[in-house]
Amino acid sequence: MSDVLDAGVHWHTEPDRIEVDGADIAYRRDGSGEPVLFFHGHWLTRCWSPLHAAIAERADLIAPEAPGFGDTPCPPWVTGRDDVVLLYRGLLDALGLDSVHVAGYGLGGWLAADFAVFNPHRVRSLSLLAPYGLRVPGRPIADVFIMNPADYDDMYFNGDPVEGAVPGPGTPAQGGAEGFAARYGDMGAAARLIWDFRYDLKLEHRLPRLGLPALVVAGEDDRIVPAEHPARWGELLGTGVQNVPGGHAFPIQRPDETAALITTFVSGVSHG
Amino acid sequence: MANRLQFHVFHLMPYPFIPPGEDLESTWVTLPNTYFEPQVAHRLYTDNLEQLIACERLGFDGIIVNEHHQNAFGTINAPNVWAAYLAARTSRIRIGVIGNALPLHQNPLRVAEEIAMLDIVSGGRIISGHVRGMGAEYHSSGMNPTTSKARFWEAHDLIVKAWTEPGPFAWQGEHYDIEHVNPWPRPLQDPHPPVWMPGTGSTDTIDEVAKRRFSYMQTTTSNWVTKKSFALFREICRDKYGYEPDPAQLGRVIPTYVAETDEQARREFMPHVMWFFRTGLKIPMHHLMPPGYNTADSILRTIKGRQAAGVKDFWEMSYDELIDQGYIVVGSPQTVIEKYEQMIEEYGLGMAISAGGPLGSMPHWMVMKNLQIMAEEVVPHFREPDGRPDHLRAARPAPETNAEMAALHGAPKLPPVVRLADGRDLPTPVGHIPEVAAGADTSPPARRP
């Protein structure tokens, strides 16, 4: 294991591991009830955050780490989102789960949508938190790949940071070389999946044909994902947008409120 | 007979008319291009090009341009265009494009073609540098930093194969799939133009360059980092690849300023050096290192290594630190000669790059002064008694005149011809002469009765 992986991360927990299609997938799981598969975005790996904990109070939460992120090494053949989606399907097989509720945050929301597009029969419902993946002309998602870490508090938390939520904030000198390198590694894994195009125009055609129960949640004042994005997701999926106070980091700023939206939705879907 | 040290003049063509680095987040990527005044740049570029052209008459070994994008530090985004201009305005001096940033381009064959074209038109004077491009340029181009290293090596291998193996052939790689590789023209130099690769001292890069027997060019670093890199290069050449490297495989970018006295040189160089390091190189980590440009492990090693060695960012260094740690050389001719002698003795320097000439915001007159004193009072010390650069003693790869061409080569192997209806081939150079073409039926085969 590299030095990078043990970087001091808030809410850090040791993951479980499972082999899927020859890949060594790290995942965390807790709770009971309806199974919810949760996909992280370009940050918040290596941890069981208050959001995870709050969802796990009312559901069986399974949170894998995608190849190259957190504690999951990247096999050389993983070069795109399709590879990740296939691995996640393999994960369900390996865990003996036929179908699950799928949720995702940011890039994870995009992966959740991809997962549903290609495996609709394995998805009971879709919960998307500030999802990436669409192009809204004139309203691009902020370029997190070039963002100055000194601006994270402002851009993610709207000036109201949650202590310790971002590993290695600022320069290496401020946050520690390990934390900085860990975040750099996660960002590199995200860039592998979405650098070339920060959106997938095919979603415009695919999402309306999904026919799955969907929940779209947005931060009230998200400075990373402009409000037009969740609004468009809502239109394409035939649902509205639920707002949670806070910025892009709303799932960390308001974990209980965010979790309640998801678990209430999941429970509604499963009890018809 | 070869000189002890080569001197190459490197132009980045900076655009220095911007606010101080302290007031800027970066001089790369996000610095608004409204600071760029085209009328000012017209004069600036004309001066820049004249400086490089003058180097031939002054007696330098080479003149070098490079590729950078969307910044004020170095504004040459299309170095092959500049090289074409320099080729037209000079006749014997070597011209380096150090280098083309291979992964920033969709089709590496474009680089193979342009360098071959330049090599032909310049009479075999081109040095082809191959680089990855600065991390910042991935933000500026949309190209993917996470595959850049792999694309770099594949592009490089494709280019060298395109220059050296008869086409057409198919290239089916991980990143490039080109079914018909068959570039016209092929380069003049045999087997291909010399290849230089720059590096900051990483073992991977040094190993790859040593393996291919190319020239390694250490970018702006301190004396001790250069010494370490060169020692590693020699060790890898000897122990892993079983050969003794030629001195011309060991180059170093070492910005140099020479004037009448040590004091005068220090005075004149100071503001322009400080502009170069404080403002030109003001590039924060989040611009310099896009995600995936390096691995997390290698970035961790680099950060820890820099912390342990107390390496500062360029813009945090003082003039004295830059001089004392050997990032730059400044002084009287005697002082500069001594510093170069030390570099030859301590680590076998074979090529001094940026050795005299422009740096940062230096005005034209000062560049010309630096070049002239360098050429007349420093360079001859490292030359054979004839004082000439090596290239003036070497055989030219192509005849320079039509008469020489005719005497040495005769006619091209095949004359251009038109096949006639009667099966004869009419040579087109004389095909218009009635006595030769008499009665020739030149109608296309399809229309012949």
XYZ file of C-alpha atoms in Angstrom:
721
model
C 0.000 0.000 0.000
C 1.361 3.410 -0.859
C 1.945 6.147 1.678
C -0.725 8.169 -0.023
C -3.561 5.907 1.005
C -3.207 6.459 4.723
C -3.427 10.213 4.392
C -5.056 11.774 7.415
C -8.694 11.982 6.373
C -11.573 13.152 8.504
C -14.098 10.347 9.242
C -11.557 7.861 7.911
C -12.502 4.194 8.248
C -10.829 1.070 6.985
C -12.707 -0.330 4.004
C -13.756 -3.898 3.313
C -12.364 -5.387 0.135
C -13.837 -7.602 -2.504
C -12.495 -8.920 -5.778
C -14.596 -7.979 -8.809
C -13.529 -9.027 -12.304
C -9.935 -9.223 -11.099
C -10.072 -5.731 -9.566
C -9.562 -5.162 -5.858
C -12.523 -2.991 -4.885
C -12.611 -1.177 -1.546
C -16.065 -0.555 -0.134
C -17.770 0.350 3.082
C -21.159 -1.014 4.157
C -23.410 -0.534 7.123
C -27.097 -0.475 8.073
C -30.061 -2.626 7.174
C -33.185 -2.349 5.066
C -33.426 -1.411 1.419
C -29.995 -1.725 -0.290
C -28.614 1.640 -1.460
C -25.502 1.699 -3.623
C -23.814 5.079 -3.187
C -21.234 6.476 -5.633
C -18.807 9.123 -4.400
C -17.787 12.049 -6.572
C -14.318 13.512 -7.150
C -13.772 13.919 -3.414
C -14.896 12.478 -0.050
C -13.259 9.084 -0.420
C -11.585 7.008 2.313
C -14.308 7.894 4.757
C -17.648 7.035 6.309
C -19.012 10.554 6.514
C -21.992 11.795 8.521
C -24.022 11.474 5.313
C -23.132 7.795 5.014
C -23.939 7.256 8.661
C -27.283 9.039 8.398
C -28.384 7.006 5.378
C -27.231 3.786 7.056
C -29.593 4.465 9.948
C -32.504 3.657 7.634
C -31.001 1.609 4.795
C -28.340 -0.955 3.903
C -25.722 1.443 2.510
C -22.976 0.121 0.248
C -20.316 2.673 -0.737
C -17.657 1.364 -3.117
C -14.617 3.346 -4.192
C -14.077 3.552 -7.927
C -10.759 2.431 -9.438
C -7.987 4.913 -8.730
C -9.945 6.587 -5.925
C -9.308 6.215 -2.236
C -8.323 2.688 -1.344
C -9.162 1.051 -4.689
C -6.189 0.593 -7.012
C -6.757 1.287 -10.690
C -6.326 -1.696 -13.018
C -4.678 -0.589 -16.266
C -7.762 -1.498 -18.287
C -10.003 1.000 -16.513
C -9.925 4.054 -18.741
C -13.510 5.236 -18.843
C -16.860 5.456 -17.109
C -18.076 2.357 -18.915
C -15.370 0.298 -17.196
C -16.443 1.660 -13.821
C -20.100 0.899 -14.513
C -19.228 -2.678 -15.460
C -17.196 -3.063 -12.280
C -20.074 -1.757 -10.194
C -22.420 -4.266 -11.828
C -19.859 -6.951 -11.044
C -19.849 -5.705 -7.470
C -23.599 -6.312 -7.181
C -23.050 -9.859 -8.474
C -20.211 -10.402 -6.033
C -22.354 -9.160 -3.136
C -25.288 -11.284 -4.263
C -27.547 -8.287 -4.839
C -29.987 -8.514 -7.708
C -31.200 -4.927 -7.712
C -30.546 -1.888 -5.567
C -31.371 1.771 -5.166
C -28.525 3.757 -6.725
C -27.411 7.146 -5.461
C -24.474 9.369 -6.364
C -22.978 12.763 -5.647
C -21.437 14.986 -8.344
C -19.430 12.748 -10.663
C -21.005 9.854 -8.754
C -24.429 11.091 -9.882
C -23.270 10.883 -13.467
C -21.950 7.353 -12.874
C -25.253 6.433 -11.237
C -27.107 7.601 -14.344
C -24.715 5.651 -16.588
C -25.216 2.610 -14.379
C -28.991 2.906 -14.737
C -28.825 3.465 -18.496
C -26.888 0.262 -19.039
C -28.364 -1.860 -16.232
C -31.937 -0.595 -15.817
C -33.233 -3.875 -14.406
C -30.764 -3.766 -11.536
C -31.877 -0.302 -10.441
C -34.927 0.199 -8.208
C -34.498 3.982 -8.059
C -32.048 6.752 -8.788
C -31.008 9.499 -6.310
C -28.769 12.185 -7.717
C -27.047 14.811 -5.582
C -25.742 17.820 -7.551
C -24.977 15.535 -10.453
C -22.367 16.199 -13.109
C -22.899 15.013 -16.658
C -25.066 17.479 -18.578
C -24.125 20.443 -20.715
C -26.156 23.540 -19.978
C -25.127 26.189 -22.511
C -23.611 29.236 -20.836
C -23.658 27.612 -17.394
C -20.668 25.235 -17.217
C -19.885 23.311 -14.056
C -16.896 24.934 -12.306
C -13.541 23.464 -13.311
C -12.576 21.708 -10.093
C -9.411 20.398 -11.757
C -7.780 23.825 -11.815
C -9.297 25.175 -8.638
C -6.934 26.728 -6.123
C -7.316 24.657 -2.934
C -7.256 27.943 -1.055
C -10.645 28.641 -2.680
C -12.280 25.368 -1.602
C -13.916 26.827 1.490
C -15.514 29.496 -0.611
C -16.406 27.370 -3.643
C -17.591 24.167 -1.948
C -18.802 25.447 1.413
C -19.814 29.014 0.513
C -17.487 30.311 3.210
C -18.905 28.046 5.908
C -16.493 25.083 5.880
C -16.995 21.851 7.767
C -13.820 21.311 9.734
C -11.566 18.660 8.232
C -13.865 17.723 5.378
C -11.266 18.436 2.700
C -8.010 16.543 3.209
C -4.901 18.636 2.783
C -6.506 21.977 2.054
C -4.301 24.660 0.580
C -0.706 24.098 -0.279
C 1.275 21.020 0.718
C 2.767 23.092 3.507
C -0.668 23.878 4.948
C -2.340 20.517 4.654
C 0.464 17.998 4.739
C 2.099 16.338 1.769
C 0.120 13.117 2.231
C -3.279 14.769 2.248
C -2.333 16.876 -0.731
C -1.108 13.855 -2.685
C -4.197 11.832 -1.748
C -6.492 14.509 -3.090
C -4.294 14.854 -6.186
C -4.671 11.107 -6.748
C -8.478 11.233 -6.469
C -8.579 14.200 -8.833
C -6.437 12.260 -11.304
C -8.835 9.328 -11.121
C -11.735 11.700 -11.782
C -9.861 13.336 -14.653
C -9.371 9.918 -16.225
C -13.175 9.611 -16.390
C -14.326 13.107 -17.313
C -11.421 15.315 -18.466
C -11.987 14.869 -22.175
C -15.616 15.870 -21.982
C -17.113 17.301 -18.831
C -20.547 16.250 -20.052
C -22.213 13.523 -22.097
C -24.620 14.884 -24.684
C -26.151 11.422 -25.065
C -27.758 11.747 -21.645
C -30.246 14.210 -23.152
C -31.587 11.357 -25.268
C -31.130 8.547 -22.784
C -32.467 9.942 -19.520
C -36.084 10.497 -20.612
C -36.226 6.839 -21.685
C -35.031 5.456 -18.346
C -38.465 5.098 -16.808
C -37.100 4.807 -13.272
C -38.201 6.620 -10.122
C -35.730 9.450 -9.656
C -34.812 12.018 -7.035
C -32.704 15.091 -7.815
C -31.226 17.027 -4.901
C -29.405 20.360 -5.170
C -27.618 22.709 -2.805
C -29.535 25.970 -2.580
C -26.510 27.987 -3.656
C -24.144 25.565 -5.370
C -21.076 27.397 -6.730
C -19.720 24.273 -8.453
C -22.820 22.865 -10.156
C -25.083 25.732 -11.257
C -28.775 25.354 -10.410
C -29.652 24.962 -14.096
C -28.026 21.527 -14.034
C -30.183 19.796 -11.422
C -33.151 21.594 -12.966
C -32.376 20.005 -16.346
C -31.848 16.596 -14.741
C -35.252 16.977 -13.177
C -36.836 17.795 -16.524
C -35.170 14.888 -18.287
C -36.081 12.424 -15.528
C -39.612 13.723 -15.106
C -39.205 14.857 -11.521
C -38.635 18.045 -9.569
C -35.604 19.244 -7.646
C -35.337 19.088 -3.869
C -33.215 21.887 -2.416
C -31.036 21.607 0.667
C -29.519 24.718 2.254
C -25.795 25.102 1.604
C -23.323 25.050 -1.229
C -21.945 22.187 -3.292
C -20.883 20.523 -0.039
C -24.517 20.343 1.160
C -24.333 16.565 1.764
C -21.606 17.325 4.329
C -23.052 20.607 5.544
C -26.553 19.110 5.994
C -26.029 15.337 6.169
C -29.212 14.511 8.084
C -31.458 16.566 5.845
C -29.842 15.127 2.706
C -30.018 11.567 4.013
C -33.688 12.002 4.968
C -34.564 13.037 1.418
C -32.870 9.909 0.064
C -34.235 7.439 2.592
C -37.756 8.855 2.426
C -37.648 8.606 -1.368
C -36.226 5.068 -1.265
C -38.825 4.013 1.242
C -41.597 5.529 -0.872
C -40.403 3.660 -3.950
C -40.068 0.334 -2.148
C -43.475 0.579 -0.484
C -45.069 1.639 -3.756
C 38.124 17.546 -33.870
C 35.269 18.766 -31.700
C 34.904 21.747 -29.441
C 34.820 21.219 -25.684
C 31.513 22.939 -25.211
C 28.624 23.881 -27.481
C 26.765 27.160 -27.038
C 23.105 27.359 -27.952
C 20.942 30.439 -27.657
C 17.391 29.761 -26.527
C 14.517 32.159 -27.042
C 11.260 31.767 -25.149
C 9.903 35.014 -26.580
C 8.292 36.161 -23.355
C 5.766 38.973 -23.319
C 6.951 40.959 -20.301
C 4.531 43.892 -20.417
C 2.279 42.622 -17.620
C 1.759 43.375 -13.914
C 4.243 41.987 -11.356
C 3.935 38.316 -10.434
C 2.971 39.295 -6.902
C -0.237 40.801 -8.276
C -1.060 37.776 -10.432
C -2.440 34.363 -9.591
C -0.374 33.014 -12.463
C 1.245 34.077 -15.715
C -0.247 30.928 -17.253
C -3.698 29.701 -18.206
C -5.797 32.447 -16.641
C -3.750 35.616 -17.250
C -6.130 37.592 -19.488
C -4.815 37.964 -23.020
C -6.070 41.533 -23.057
C -2.594 42.366 -21.693
C -1.223 41.284 -25.072
C -0.908 44.229 -27.464
C -0.387 43.002 -31.030
C 1.325 46.224 -32.161
C 3.845 45.933 -29.323
C 4.340 42.252 -30.121
C 5.098 43.031 -33.756
C 8.162 45.031 -32.706
C 9.049 42.577 -29.946
C 8.985 39.511 -32.179
C 10.956 41.273 -34.898
C 13.672 42.056 -32.357
C 13.549 38.517 -30.994
C 14.023 36.971 -34.413
C 16.861 39.362 -35.296
C 18.632 38.313 -32.096
C 18.526 34.657 -33.103
C 19.535 35.371 -36.680
C 22.549 37.390 -35.467
C 23.789 34.291 -33.629
C 24.934 32.722 -36.886
C 27.270 35.589 -37.734
C 28.455 35.744 -34.123
C 29.428 32.055 -34.248
C 27.114 30.191 -31.914
C 26.386 26.486 -32.355
C 22.624 26.675 -32.421
C 19.511 28.755 -32.003
C 16.520 27.293 -30.255
C 12.816 27.947 -30.069
C 10.159 26.006 -28.175
C 6.447 25.488 -27.763
C 4.337 26.981 -25.004
C 0.715 27.981 -24.918
C -1.418 30.684 -23.389
C 1.038 32.386 -21.075
C 3.373 35.388 -20.874
C 6.495 33.386 -20.010
C 7.055 32.003 -23.479
C 4.722 32.925 -26.289
C 5.947 30.674 -29.104
C 2.965 28.417 -29.629
C 3.962 27.250 -33.125
C 7.746 26.747 -32.972
C 7.940 25.086 -36.370
C 6.695 28.302 -37.920
C 9.469 30.275 -36.231
C 12.006 27.640 -37.213
C 10.938 28.028 -40.849
C 11.553 31.753 -40.619
C 14.962 31.198 -39.034
C 15.855 28.604 -41.654
C 15.135 31.134 -44.366
C 17.219 33.849 -42.745
C 20.292 31.727 -41.894
C 22.363 29.216 -43.792
C 24.588 27.105 -41.570
C 23.724 27.440 -37.875
C 21.756 24.591 -36.280
C 18.133 25.278 -35.472
C 16.563 23.528 -32.508
C 12.868 23.133 -31.878
C 13.101 22.080 -28.244
C 10.581 21.014 -28.483
C 7.306 20.144 -29.979
C 4.904 19.144 -27.194
C 3.843 15.823 -28.670
C 0.780 14.891 -26.558
C -0.770 18.316 -27.059
C -1.416 17.455 -30.691
C -3.983 15.017 -32.004
C -1.772 13.592 -34.740
C 1.939 13.075 -34.071
C 2.564 12.645 -37.789
C 2.040 16.377 -38.181
C 5.200 16.877 -36.100
C 7.078 14.205 -38.079
C 6.079 15.947 -41.300
C 6.880 19.490 -40.212
C 10.269 18.586 -38.788
C 11.112 16.639 -41.942
C 10.026 19.605 -44.056
C 12.150 21.963 -41.948
C 15.087 19.589 -42.162
C 14.825 19.501 -45.952
C 14.452 23.230 -46.408
C 17.199 24.101 -43.893
C 19.698 21.728 -45.470
C 19.691 19.290 -42.566
C 20.144 21.745 -39.710
C 17.232 20.814 -37.484
C 17.417 19.450 -33.940
C 14.107 17.929 -32.911
C 13.205 18.268 -29.251
C 10.351 16.154 -27.969
C 8.527 17.285 -24.861
C 5.324 16.511 -22.963
C 4.272 20.118 -22.596
C 3.901 21.914 -19.288
C 1.110 20.702 -17.052
C -0.565 24.077 -17.416
C -0.910 23.480 -21.141
C -3.304 20.612 -20.487
C -5.635 23.070 -18.807
C -5.247 25.330 -21.833
C -5.669 22.757 -24.586
C -8.277 20.364 -23.246
C -5.873 17.490 -23.909
C -5.961 14.802 -21.268
C -3.179 14.981 -18.677
C -3.910 11.489 -17.374
C -2.750 9.868 -20.633
C -0.096 12.436 -21.541
C 2.945 10.414 -20.528
C 1.810 7.319 -22.402
C 0.827 9.393 -25.417
C 4.192 11.162 -25.329
C 6.202 7.974 -25.646
C 3.905 6.448 -28.210
C 3.937 9.639 -30.297
C 7.711 9.806 -30.064
C 8.147 6.200 -31.154
C 5.721 6.736 -34.014
C 7.571 9.847 -35.213
C 10.968 8.154 -35.172
C 9.559 5.134 -36.981
C 7.891 7.376 -39.556
C 11.270 9.041 -40.194
C 13.284 5.860 -40.406
C 11.179 3.005 -41.736
C 9.933 2.849 -45.311
C 6.252 3.660 -45.657
C 3.513 2.885 -45.887
C 3.060 0.932 -42.694
C 0.231 0.598 -40.189
C 0.524 1.982 -36.671
C -1.856 0.359 -34.256
C -0.989 1.662 -30.816
C -2.754 2.236 -27.523
C -3.452 5.872 -28.313
C -2.921 6.290 -32.043
C -4.384 4.112 -34.770
C -3.157 5.225 -38.175
C -3.567 2.614 -40.859
C -1.342 4.285 -43.453
C 1.802 5.938 -42.120
C 3.752 7.235 -45.088
C 4.930 10.817 -44.537
C 6.309 12.884 -47.378
C 8.893 14.328 -47.134
C 11.362 12.225 -45.208
C 14.030 14.141 -43.256
C 17.382 14.992 -44.804
C 19.610 13.994 -41.887
C 20.352 10.309 -41.754
C 18.849 8.418 -39.978
C 16.876 11.411 -38.645
C 17.435 14.823 -37.027
C 19.106 14.637 -33.632
C 16.545 14.309 -30.840
C 16.837 16.161 -27.559
C 14.654 15.584 -24.564
C 14.470 17.925 -21.610
C 14.013 16.816 -18.026
C 14.274 18.019 -14.468
C 16.192 14.988 -13.281
C 13.599 12.237 -12.969
C 15.093 8.764 -13.295
C 12.416 7.595 -15.737
C 13.141 10.358 -18.232
C 16.912 10.036 -17.926
C 16.689 6.285 -18.469
C 14.537 6.620 -21.595
C 16.860 9.252 -23.097
C 19.979 7.237 -22.258
C 18.431 4.107 -23.742
C 17.824 5.846 -27.067
C 21.237 7.592 -27.047
C 19.616 10.970 -27.423
C 20.714 14.228 -25.821
C 19.396 15.041 -22.371
C 18.729 18.686 -21.618
C 18.468 19.575 -17.938
C 15.974 22.413 -17.557
C 16.573 25.347 -15.229
C 17.751 23.782 -11.967
C 20.534 24.344 -9.468
C 24.118 23.198 -9.905
C 23.796 20.290 -7.517
C 20.583 18.977 -9.088
C 22.254 19.180 -12.514
C 25.296 17.377 -11.183
C 23.112 14.638 -9.745
C 21.163 14.270 -13.000
C 24.277 14.079 -15.169
C 25.902 11.541 -12.842
C 22.753 9.434 -13.054
C 22.685 9.764 -16.856
C 26.293 8.599 -17.168
C 25.728 5.776 -14.702
C 22.668 4.515 -16.602
C 24.499 4.775 -19.962
C 27.424 2.784 -18.644
C 25.788 0.250 -16.347
C 22.507 -0.392 -18.094
C 23.183 0.308 -21.764
C 26.927 -0.313 -21.947
C 28.223 2.845 -23.562
C 30.075 5.996 -22.652
C 27.868 9.036 -23.385
C 29.110 11.696 -25.741
C 29.521 15.107 -24.074
C 26.945 16.441 -26.549
C 24.381 14.192 -24.848
C 24.628 16.313 -21.715
C 23.094 19.741 -22.099
C 21.942 22.206 -19.536
C 19.763 25.307 -19.670
C 21.945 27.823 -17.874
C 20.855 31.440 -18.389
C 24.073 33.438 -18.694
C 24.886 37.105 -18.788
C 28.337 38.482 -19.446
C 29.451 42.120 -19.336
C 32.605 44.199 -18.935
C 33.011 43.495 -15.213
C 31.368 41.255 -12.612
C 29.642 44.251 -11.062
C 28.365 45.594 -14.363
C 27.065 42.164 -15.369
C 25.222 41.732 -12.075
C 23.698 45.190 -12.317
C 22.471 44.727 -15.876
C 21.132 41.191 -15.504
C 19.342 41.618 -12.183
C 15.959 43.117 -13.141
C 15.503 40.779 -16.094
C 16.422 37.658 -14.135
C 14.048 38.669 -11.402
C 11.263 39.249 -13.911
C 11.928 35.807 -15.371
C 11.783 33.961 -12.046
C 9.293 36.112 -10.121
C 6.783 36.870 -12.832
C 7.533 34.728 -15.886
C 7.649 31.569 -13.803
C 4.800 32.511 -11.475
C 2.861 29.314 -11.836
C 1.038 27.870 -8.854
C 0.749 24.140 -8.244
C -2.904 24.005 -9.323
C -1.849 25.294 -12.757
C 1.450 23.410 -12.985
C 0.123 19.992 -11.991
C -3.226 19.129 -13.539
C -4.669 15.931 -12.083
C -3.122 12.794 -13.499
C -0.152 14.597 -15.066
C 1.811 12.732 -12.397
C 0.804 9.906 -10.093
C -0.103 10.651 -6.479
C 2.932 8.676 -5.346
C 5.334 10.614 -7.537
C 3.876 13.951 -6.458
C 4.298 12.891 -2.843
C 7.947 11.955 -3.477
C 8.540 15.267 -5.250
C 6.948 17.345 -2.485
C 8.861 15.522 0.231
C 12.098 15.680 -1.758
C 11.743 19.405 -2.284
C 10.869 19.960 1.372
C 13.849 17.870 2.541
C 16.249 19.680 0.212
C 14.771 23.074 1.047
C 14.012 23.785 -2.627
C 12.032 26.975 -3.009
C 9.596 27.948 -5.695
C 11.265 29.990 -8.427
C 9.436 33.145 -7.487
C 10.600 32.919 -3.893
C 14.317 32.994 -4.679
C 16.590 35.992 -4.345
C 19.078 37.085 -6.995
C 21.991 35.985 -4.805
C 20.423 32.570 -4.215
C 19.960 32.077 -7.935
C 23.609 32.938 -8.558
C 25.038 31.059 -5.570
C 23.063 27.878 -6.302
C 24.048 28.014 -9.950
C 20.632 28.494 -11.550
C 22.207 31.309 -13.567
C 25.712 32.462 -14.505
C 26.571 36.152 -14.461
C 29.860 38.000 -14.558
C 32.857 39.181 -16.540
C 34.136 36.991 -19.378
C 36.756 35.545 -17.042
C 34.187 34.679 -14.372
C 31.845 33.094 -16.894
C 34.694 31.055 -18.395
C 35.602 29.804 -14.923
C 32.017 28.801 -14.148
C 31.727 26.829 -17.379
C 35.094 25.193 -16.779
C 33.771 24.101 -13.395
C 30.646 22.600 -14.972
C 32.747 20.684 -17.481
C 35.065 19.428 -14.764
C 32.442 18.688 -12.122
C 29.772 17.062 -14.239
C 30.863 16.870 -17.844
C 28.708 19.604 -19.349
C 28.776 19.292 -23.146
C 26.186 21.835 -24.247
C 25.388 25.153 -22.624
C 21.877 26.230 -23.551
C 20.562 29.763 -22.994
C 24.264 30.539 -22.854
C 24.149 34.243 -23.537
C 21.366 36.070 -25.244
C 17.842 36.849 -24.124
C 16.195 36.261 -20.779
C 12.972 37.594 -19.356
C 12.355 41.251 -20.037
C 15.818 42.067 -21.422
C 15.747 44.824 -24.058
C 17.130 44.219 -27.531
C 20.344 46.207 -27.039
C 21.207 44.249 -23.913
C 20.600 40.907 -25.605
C 22.900 41.958 -28.453
C 25.558 43.121 -26.011
C 25.371 39.825 -24.134
C 25.596 37.858 -27.375
C 28.561 39.804 -28.720
C 30.691 39.657 -25.586
C 29.801 35.997 -25.157
C 30.757 35.170 -28.737
C 33.991 37.120 -28.741
C 35.292 36.658 -25.221
C 33.829 33.443 -23.786
C 32.997 31.040 -26.608
C 36.509 31.034 -28.212
C 37.981 29.735 -24.960
C 36.100 26.465 -25.451
C 36.740 26.139 -29.176
C 39.396 24.411 -31.204
C 42.080 26.830 -32.483
C 40.036 27.598 -35.605
C 37.300 29.125 -33.420
C 34.570 27.583 -35.536
C 31.407 25.880 -34.307
C 31.440 22.125 -34.972
C 28.845 22.358 -37.724
C 31.162 24.464 -39.906
C 33.682 21.650 -39.874
C 31.190 18.880 -40.547
C 30.141 17.704 -43.976
C 26.793 19.121 -44.974
C 24.052 16.534 -45.386
C 22.941 18.045 -48.702
C 24.616 19.922 -51.537
C 24.159 23.654 -51.254
C 24.077 24.581 -54.952
C 22.560 23.189 -58.105
C 26.030 22.701 -59.574
C 27.153 20.765 -56.497
C 23.967 18.722 -56.615
C 24.502 17.879 -60.288
C 28.145 17.034 -59.728
C 27.562 14.817 -56.715
C 24.192 13.265 -57.404
C 23.448 13.633 -61.072
C 19.760 13.605 -61.883
C 17.026 12.228 -59.601
C 16.666 8.449 -59.893
C 13.420 8.724 -61.795
C 12.508 11.398 -64.313
C 8.888 12.522 -64.401
C 7.230 10.986 -67.468
C 3.934 10.738 -69.304
C 3.024 7.360 -70.760
C 2.123 7.699 -74.429
C -0.435 5.768 -76.405
C 2.350 3.888 -78.165
C 3.754 2.701 -74.809
C 6.710 5.090 -74.800
C 7.339 7.253 -71.683
C 7.751 10.894 -72.627
C 10.122 12.664 -70.176
C 8.196 15.761 -69.125
C 11.205 18.097 -68.740
C 11.652 17.916 -72.530
C 8.121 16.886 -73.383
C 7.239 20.322 -74.762
C 9.963 20.146 -77.428
C 8.308 19.189 -80.724
C 11.302 17.160 -81.906
C 11.071 14.983 -78.812
C 7.305 14.758 -78.563
C 6.723 14.548 -82.280
C 3.445 12.834 -83.017
C 2.996 11.796 -79.406
C -0.557 10.773 -78.561
C -0.985 12.040 -74.969
C -4.682 11.249 -74.648
C -5.556 9.308 -71.456
C -5.575 5.510 -71.858
C -9.341 5.419 -71.277
C -9.987 7.655 -74.270
C -7.592 5.972 -76.632
C -9.167 4.210 -79.580
